[in-house]
Tab-separated table of C-alpha atoms in Angstrom:
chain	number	residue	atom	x	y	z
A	1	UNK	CA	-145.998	-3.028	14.910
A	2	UNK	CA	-143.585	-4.283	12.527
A	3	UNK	CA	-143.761	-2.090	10.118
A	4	UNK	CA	-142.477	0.424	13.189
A	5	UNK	CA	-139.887	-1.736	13.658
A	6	UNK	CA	-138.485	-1.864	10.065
A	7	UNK	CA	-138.972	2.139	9.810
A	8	UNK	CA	-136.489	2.931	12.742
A	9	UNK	CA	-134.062	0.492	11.400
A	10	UNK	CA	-134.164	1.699	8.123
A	11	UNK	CA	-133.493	5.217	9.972
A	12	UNK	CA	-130.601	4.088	12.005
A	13	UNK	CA	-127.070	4.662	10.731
A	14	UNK	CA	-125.487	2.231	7.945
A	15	UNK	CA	-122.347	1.502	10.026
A	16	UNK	CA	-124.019	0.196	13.337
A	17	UNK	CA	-124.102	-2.896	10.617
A	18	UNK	CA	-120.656	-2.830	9.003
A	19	UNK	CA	-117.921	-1.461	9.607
A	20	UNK	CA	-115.965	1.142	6.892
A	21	UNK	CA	-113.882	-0.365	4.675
A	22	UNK	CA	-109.885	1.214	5.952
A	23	UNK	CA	-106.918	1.322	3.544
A	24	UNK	CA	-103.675	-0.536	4.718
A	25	UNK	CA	-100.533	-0.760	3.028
A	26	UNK	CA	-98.847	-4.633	2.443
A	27	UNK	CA	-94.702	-5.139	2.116
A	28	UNK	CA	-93.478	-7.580	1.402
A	29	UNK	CA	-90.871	-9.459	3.496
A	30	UNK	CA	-87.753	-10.122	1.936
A	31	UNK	CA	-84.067	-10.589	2.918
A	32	UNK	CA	-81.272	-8.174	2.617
A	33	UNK	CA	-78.145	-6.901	4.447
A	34	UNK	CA	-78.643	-6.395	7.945
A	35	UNK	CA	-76.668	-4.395	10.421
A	36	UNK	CA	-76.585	-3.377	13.934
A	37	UNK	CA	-74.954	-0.541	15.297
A	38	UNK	CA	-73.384	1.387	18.424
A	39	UNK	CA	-73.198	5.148	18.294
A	40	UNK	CA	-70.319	6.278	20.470
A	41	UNK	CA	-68.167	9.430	20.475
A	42	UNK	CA	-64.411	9.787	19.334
A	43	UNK	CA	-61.689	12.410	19.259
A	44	UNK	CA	-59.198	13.466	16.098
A	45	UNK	CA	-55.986	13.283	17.760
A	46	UNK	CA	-52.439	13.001	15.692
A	47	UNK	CA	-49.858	10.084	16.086
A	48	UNK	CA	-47.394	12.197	16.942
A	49	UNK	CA	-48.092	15.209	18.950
A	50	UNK	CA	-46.426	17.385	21.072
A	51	UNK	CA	-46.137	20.891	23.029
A	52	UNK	CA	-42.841	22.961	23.287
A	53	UNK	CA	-42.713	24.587	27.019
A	54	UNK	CA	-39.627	26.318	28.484
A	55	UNK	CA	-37.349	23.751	30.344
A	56	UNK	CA	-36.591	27.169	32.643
A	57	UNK	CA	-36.313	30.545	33.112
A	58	UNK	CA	-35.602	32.275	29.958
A	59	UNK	CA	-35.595	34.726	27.074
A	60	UNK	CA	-37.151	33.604	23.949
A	61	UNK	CA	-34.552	35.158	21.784
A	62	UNK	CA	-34.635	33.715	18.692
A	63	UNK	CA	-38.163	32.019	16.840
A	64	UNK	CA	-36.945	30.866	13.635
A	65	UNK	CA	-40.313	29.963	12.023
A	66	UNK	CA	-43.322	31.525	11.711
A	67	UNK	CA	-46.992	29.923	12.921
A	68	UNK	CA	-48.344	26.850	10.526
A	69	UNK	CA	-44.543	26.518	9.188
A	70	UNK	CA	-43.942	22.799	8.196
A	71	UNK	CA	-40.290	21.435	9.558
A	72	UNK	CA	-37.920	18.301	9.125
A	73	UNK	CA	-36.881	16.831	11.746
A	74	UNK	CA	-33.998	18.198	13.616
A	75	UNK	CA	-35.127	21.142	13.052
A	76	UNK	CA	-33.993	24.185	15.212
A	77	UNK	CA	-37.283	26.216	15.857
A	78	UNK	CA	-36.580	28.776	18.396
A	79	UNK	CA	-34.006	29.685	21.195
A	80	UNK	CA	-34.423	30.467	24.617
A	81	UNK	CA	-31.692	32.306	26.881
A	82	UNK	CA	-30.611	31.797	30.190
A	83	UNK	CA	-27.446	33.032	31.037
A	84	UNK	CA	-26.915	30.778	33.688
A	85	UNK	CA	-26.799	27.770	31.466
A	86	UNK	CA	-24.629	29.092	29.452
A	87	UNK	CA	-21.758	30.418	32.411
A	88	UNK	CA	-22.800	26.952	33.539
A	89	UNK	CA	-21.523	25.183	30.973
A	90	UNK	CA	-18.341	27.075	29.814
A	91	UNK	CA	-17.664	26.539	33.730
A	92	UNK	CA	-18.138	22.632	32.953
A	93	UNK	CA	-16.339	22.391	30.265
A	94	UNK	CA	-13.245	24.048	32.111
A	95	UNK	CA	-13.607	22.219	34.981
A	96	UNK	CA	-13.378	18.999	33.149
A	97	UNK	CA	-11.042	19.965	31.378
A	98	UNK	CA	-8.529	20.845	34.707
A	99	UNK	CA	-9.375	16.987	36.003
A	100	UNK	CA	-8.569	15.539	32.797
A	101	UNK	CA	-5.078	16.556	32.734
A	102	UNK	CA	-4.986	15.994	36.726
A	103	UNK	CA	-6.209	12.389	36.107
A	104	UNK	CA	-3.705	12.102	32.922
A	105	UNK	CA	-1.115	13.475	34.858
A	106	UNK	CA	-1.701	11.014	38.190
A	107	UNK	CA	-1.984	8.164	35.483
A	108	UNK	CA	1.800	8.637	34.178
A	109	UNK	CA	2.887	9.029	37.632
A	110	UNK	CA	1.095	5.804	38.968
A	111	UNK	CA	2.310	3.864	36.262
A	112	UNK	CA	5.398	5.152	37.258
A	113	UNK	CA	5.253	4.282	40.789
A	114	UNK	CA	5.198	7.857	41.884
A	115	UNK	CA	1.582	7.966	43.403
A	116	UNK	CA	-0.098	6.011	45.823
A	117	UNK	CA	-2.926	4.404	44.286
A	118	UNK	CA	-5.369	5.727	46.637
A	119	UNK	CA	-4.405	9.481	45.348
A	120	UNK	CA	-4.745	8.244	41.422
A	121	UNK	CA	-8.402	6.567	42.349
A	122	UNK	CA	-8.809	10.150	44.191
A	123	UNK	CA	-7.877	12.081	41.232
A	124	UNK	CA	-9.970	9.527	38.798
A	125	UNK	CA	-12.824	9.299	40.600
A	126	UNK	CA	-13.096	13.576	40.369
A	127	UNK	CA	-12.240	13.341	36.386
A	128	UNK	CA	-15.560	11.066	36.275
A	129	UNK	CA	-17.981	13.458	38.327
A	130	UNK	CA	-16.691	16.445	36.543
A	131	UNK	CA	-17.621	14.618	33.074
A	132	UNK	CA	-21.487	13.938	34.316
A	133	UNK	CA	-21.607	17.655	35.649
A	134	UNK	CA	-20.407	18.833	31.997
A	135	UNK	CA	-22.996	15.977	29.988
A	136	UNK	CA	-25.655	17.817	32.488
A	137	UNK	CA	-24.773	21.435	31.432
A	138	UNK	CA	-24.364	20.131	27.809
A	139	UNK	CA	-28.024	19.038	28.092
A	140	UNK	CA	-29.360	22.031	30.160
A	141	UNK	CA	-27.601	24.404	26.915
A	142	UNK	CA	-29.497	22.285	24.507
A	143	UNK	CA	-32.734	22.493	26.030
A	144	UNK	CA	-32.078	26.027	24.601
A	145	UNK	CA	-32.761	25.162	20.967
A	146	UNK	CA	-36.351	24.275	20.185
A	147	UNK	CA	-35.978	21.275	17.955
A	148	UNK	CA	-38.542	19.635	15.475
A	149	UNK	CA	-38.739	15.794	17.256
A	150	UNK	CA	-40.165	14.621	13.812
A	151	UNK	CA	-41.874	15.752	10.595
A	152	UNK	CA	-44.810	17.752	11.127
A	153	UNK	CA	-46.311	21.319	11.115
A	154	UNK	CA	-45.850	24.211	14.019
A	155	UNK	CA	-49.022	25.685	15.678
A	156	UNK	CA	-49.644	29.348	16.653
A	157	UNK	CA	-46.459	30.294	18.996
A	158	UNK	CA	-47.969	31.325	22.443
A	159	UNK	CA	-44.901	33.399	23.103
A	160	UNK	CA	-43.548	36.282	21.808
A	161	UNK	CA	-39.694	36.685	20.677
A	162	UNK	CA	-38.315	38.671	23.360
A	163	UNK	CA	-40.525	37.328	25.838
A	164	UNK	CA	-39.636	36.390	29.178
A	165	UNK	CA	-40.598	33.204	30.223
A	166	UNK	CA	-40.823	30.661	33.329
A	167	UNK	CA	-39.937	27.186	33.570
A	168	UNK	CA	-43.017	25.150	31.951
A	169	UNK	CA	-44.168	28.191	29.916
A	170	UNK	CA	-45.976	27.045	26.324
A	171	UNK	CA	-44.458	27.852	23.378
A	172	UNK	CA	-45.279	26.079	20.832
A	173	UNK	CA	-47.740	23.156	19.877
A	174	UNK	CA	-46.500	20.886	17.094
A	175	UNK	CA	-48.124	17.826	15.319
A	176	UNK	CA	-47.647	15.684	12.332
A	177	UNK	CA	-51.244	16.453	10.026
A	178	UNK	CA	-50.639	13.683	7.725
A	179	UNK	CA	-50.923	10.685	10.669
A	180	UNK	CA	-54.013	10.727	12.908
A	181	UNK	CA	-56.575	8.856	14.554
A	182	UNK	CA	-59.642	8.902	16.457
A	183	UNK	CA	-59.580	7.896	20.413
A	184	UNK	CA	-62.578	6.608	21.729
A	185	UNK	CA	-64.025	4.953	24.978
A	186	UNK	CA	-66.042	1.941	24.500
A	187	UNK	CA	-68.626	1.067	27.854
A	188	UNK	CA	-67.293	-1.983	29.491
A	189	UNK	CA	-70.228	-4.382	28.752
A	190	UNK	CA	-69.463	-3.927	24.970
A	191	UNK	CA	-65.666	-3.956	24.790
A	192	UNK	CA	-65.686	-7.993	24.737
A	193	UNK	CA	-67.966	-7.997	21.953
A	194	UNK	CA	-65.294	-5.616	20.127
A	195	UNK	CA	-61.970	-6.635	18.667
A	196	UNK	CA	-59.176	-5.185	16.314
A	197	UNK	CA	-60.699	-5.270	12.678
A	198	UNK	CA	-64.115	-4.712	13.732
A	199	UNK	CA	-65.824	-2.344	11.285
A	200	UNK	CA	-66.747	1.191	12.292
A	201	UNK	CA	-68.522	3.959	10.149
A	202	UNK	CA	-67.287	7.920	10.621
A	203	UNK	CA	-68.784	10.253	7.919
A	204	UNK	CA	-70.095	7.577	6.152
A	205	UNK	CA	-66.766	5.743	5.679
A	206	UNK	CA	-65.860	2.518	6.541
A	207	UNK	CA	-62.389	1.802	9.349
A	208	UNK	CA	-61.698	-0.697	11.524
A	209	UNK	CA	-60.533	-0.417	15.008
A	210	UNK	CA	-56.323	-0.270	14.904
A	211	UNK	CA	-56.033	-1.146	18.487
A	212	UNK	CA	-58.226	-1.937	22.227
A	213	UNK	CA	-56.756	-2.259	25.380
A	214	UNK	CA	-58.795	-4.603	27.639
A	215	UNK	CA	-58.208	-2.763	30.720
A	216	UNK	CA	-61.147	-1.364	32.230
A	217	UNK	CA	-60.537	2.149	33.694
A	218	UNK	CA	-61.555	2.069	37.398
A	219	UNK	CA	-63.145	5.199	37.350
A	220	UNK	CA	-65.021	5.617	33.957
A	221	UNK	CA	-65.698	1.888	33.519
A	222	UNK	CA	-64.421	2.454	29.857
A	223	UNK	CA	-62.399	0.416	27.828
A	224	UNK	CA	-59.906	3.090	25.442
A	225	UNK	CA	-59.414	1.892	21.521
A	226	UNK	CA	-58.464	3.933	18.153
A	227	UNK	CA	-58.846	3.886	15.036
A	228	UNK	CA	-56.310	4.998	11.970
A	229	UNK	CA	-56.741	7.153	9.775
A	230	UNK	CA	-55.015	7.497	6.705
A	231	UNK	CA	-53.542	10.072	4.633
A	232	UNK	CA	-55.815	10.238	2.409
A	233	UNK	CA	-58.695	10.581	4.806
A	234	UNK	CA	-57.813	14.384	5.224
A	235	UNK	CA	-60.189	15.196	2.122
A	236	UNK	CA	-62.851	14.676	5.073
A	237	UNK	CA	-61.799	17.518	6.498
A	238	UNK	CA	-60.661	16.268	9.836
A	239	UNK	CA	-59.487	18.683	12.819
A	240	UNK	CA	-57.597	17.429	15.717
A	241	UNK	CA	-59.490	17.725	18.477
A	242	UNK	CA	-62.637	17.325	16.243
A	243	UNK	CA	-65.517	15.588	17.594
A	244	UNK	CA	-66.733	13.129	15.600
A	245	UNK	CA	-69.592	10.304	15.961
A	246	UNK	CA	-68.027	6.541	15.211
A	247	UNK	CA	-70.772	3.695	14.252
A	248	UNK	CA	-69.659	0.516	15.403
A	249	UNK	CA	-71.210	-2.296	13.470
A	250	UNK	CA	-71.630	-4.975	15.863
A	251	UNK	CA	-73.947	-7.704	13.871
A	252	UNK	CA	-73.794	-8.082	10.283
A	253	UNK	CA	-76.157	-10.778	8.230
A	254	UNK	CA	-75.982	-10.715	4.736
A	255	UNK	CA	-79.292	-12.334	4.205
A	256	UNK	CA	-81.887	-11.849	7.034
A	257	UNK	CA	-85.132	-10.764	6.863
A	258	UNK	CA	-86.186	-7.808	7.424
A	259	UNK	CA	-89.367	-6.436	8.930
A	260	UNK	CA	-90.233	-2.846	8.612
A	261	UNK	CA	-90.367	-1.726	12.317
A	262	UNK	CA	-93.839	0.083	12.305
A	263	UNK	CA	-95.297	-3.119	11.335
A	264	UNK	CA	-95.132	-4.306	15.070
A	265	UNK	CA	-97.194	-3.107	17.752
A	266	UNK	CA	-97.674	-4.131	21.193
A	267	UNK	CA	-100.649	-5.681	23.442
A	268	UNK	CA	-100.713	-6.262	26.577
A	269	UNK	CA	-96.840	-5.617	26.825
A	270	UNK	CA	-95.988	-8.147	24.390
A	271	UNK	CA	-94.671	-7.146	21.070
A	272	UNK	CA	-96.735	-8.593	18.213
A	273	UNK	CA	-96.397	-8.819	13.960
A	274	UNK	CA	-98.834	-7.910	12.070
């Protein structure tokens, strides 16, 4: 009998008595840099940005640059018509021009004695009202000219010269390439751990946020901030309007120590080290 016994054991597979040997792989623990990070999304605006549309009714007569021209301020870039300004304000200018001498005329006489000071308030008062109607023509004729509001670069004209155009009409876009920034949103529950100078990673460069305004928006529970960029940040090849991923680097430890991540693993919900 137990020589049966020791013949069906002897037949029975090795590892019902040990288990196989398994490779594992050791690191070793050791500290290092650490950082944590929040992925959110920002925009490429510029600093100073703007869009030419027709103050009214018009002709675009005259476009005196061509699309992607840079300009100094001051600038005259194109012209738009309206002939009503302009009978406007050569009928301004005469019209002031008539109380002027009335109101010079009523002053001699007042000082004079002649007129009733009633009639040289009368003639005063319609001297000052005919100067605010010309300054409004004046303005309404200079809305004409197109004019570069600072240094920068023209866009593609969305108007034609010769084109007829209504009040509000885009002409123009106009931006300054050599100062932009990125606009971004930051969730509500982070903004307070964010500040000015807190470090941010876009294309694998390092900037800080510029600026955070700690107003909440009602509706998007956001918090708006930006970030700088400088001039010589355009060899990253930045767009406005680009979308661009910013990293913001909310802890940083110089020396902690690091764990590789797949060396954890849970049981029974708990999360464990091996």
């Amino acid at each position: 009998m137990l020589r049966v016994i020791l013949l069906l054991c002897a037949l029975l597979p090795f590892n019902l008595y040990a288990q196989e040997a398994k490779l594992v792989e050791t690191i070793i623990a050791k500290k290092q840099a650490f950082t944590s990070q929040v992925s959110l999304i920002g925009t490429i605006t510029s600093k100073q940005e703007t869009v030419f549309t027709a103050k009214y009714n018009g002709i675009l007569t005259e476009i005196y640059l061509s699309d992607g021209a840079t300009a100094k301020k001051g600038t005259i870039i194109a012209e738009l018509e309206n002939e009503d300004t302009l009978n406007n304000y050569q009928l301004a200018t005469q019209s002031e021009k008539i109380a002027r001498e009335q109101y010079d005329r009523a002053l001699k006489l007042h000082t004079q004695g002649y007129l009733k000071r009633e009639e040289f308030e009368d003639k005063k008062q319609k001297w000052h009202l005919e100067k605010q109607n010309l300054t409004k023509a004046k303005k309404q004729l200079e809305d004409s000219y197109l004019r570069a509001p600072f240094d920068g670069k023209l866009g593609i004209f969305k108007a034609k010269q010769g084109s007829h155009l209504k009040s509000g009409s885009e002409i123009v876009a106009f931006y300054n390439p050599n100062q932009m920034q990125i606009e971004l949103n930051i969730p509500e529950n982070l903004a307070a751990k964010i500040s000015t100078n807190t470090e941010v990673l876009v294309s694998g460069k390092k900037f800080k946020i510029s600026s955070i305004e700690y107003i909440v928006n009602k509706e998007t529970r956001m918090v708006d901030a930006k970030i700088d960029l400088d001039e010589g940040d355009n060899n990253l090849n930045f767009m406005i309007g680009n979308i661009v991923e910013v990293s913001i680097i909310m802890n940083k430890k110089e020396e902690a120590l690091i764990i590789p991540k797949n060396s954890y693993f849970y049981k029974r919900r708990k999360k464990l080290s091996i």
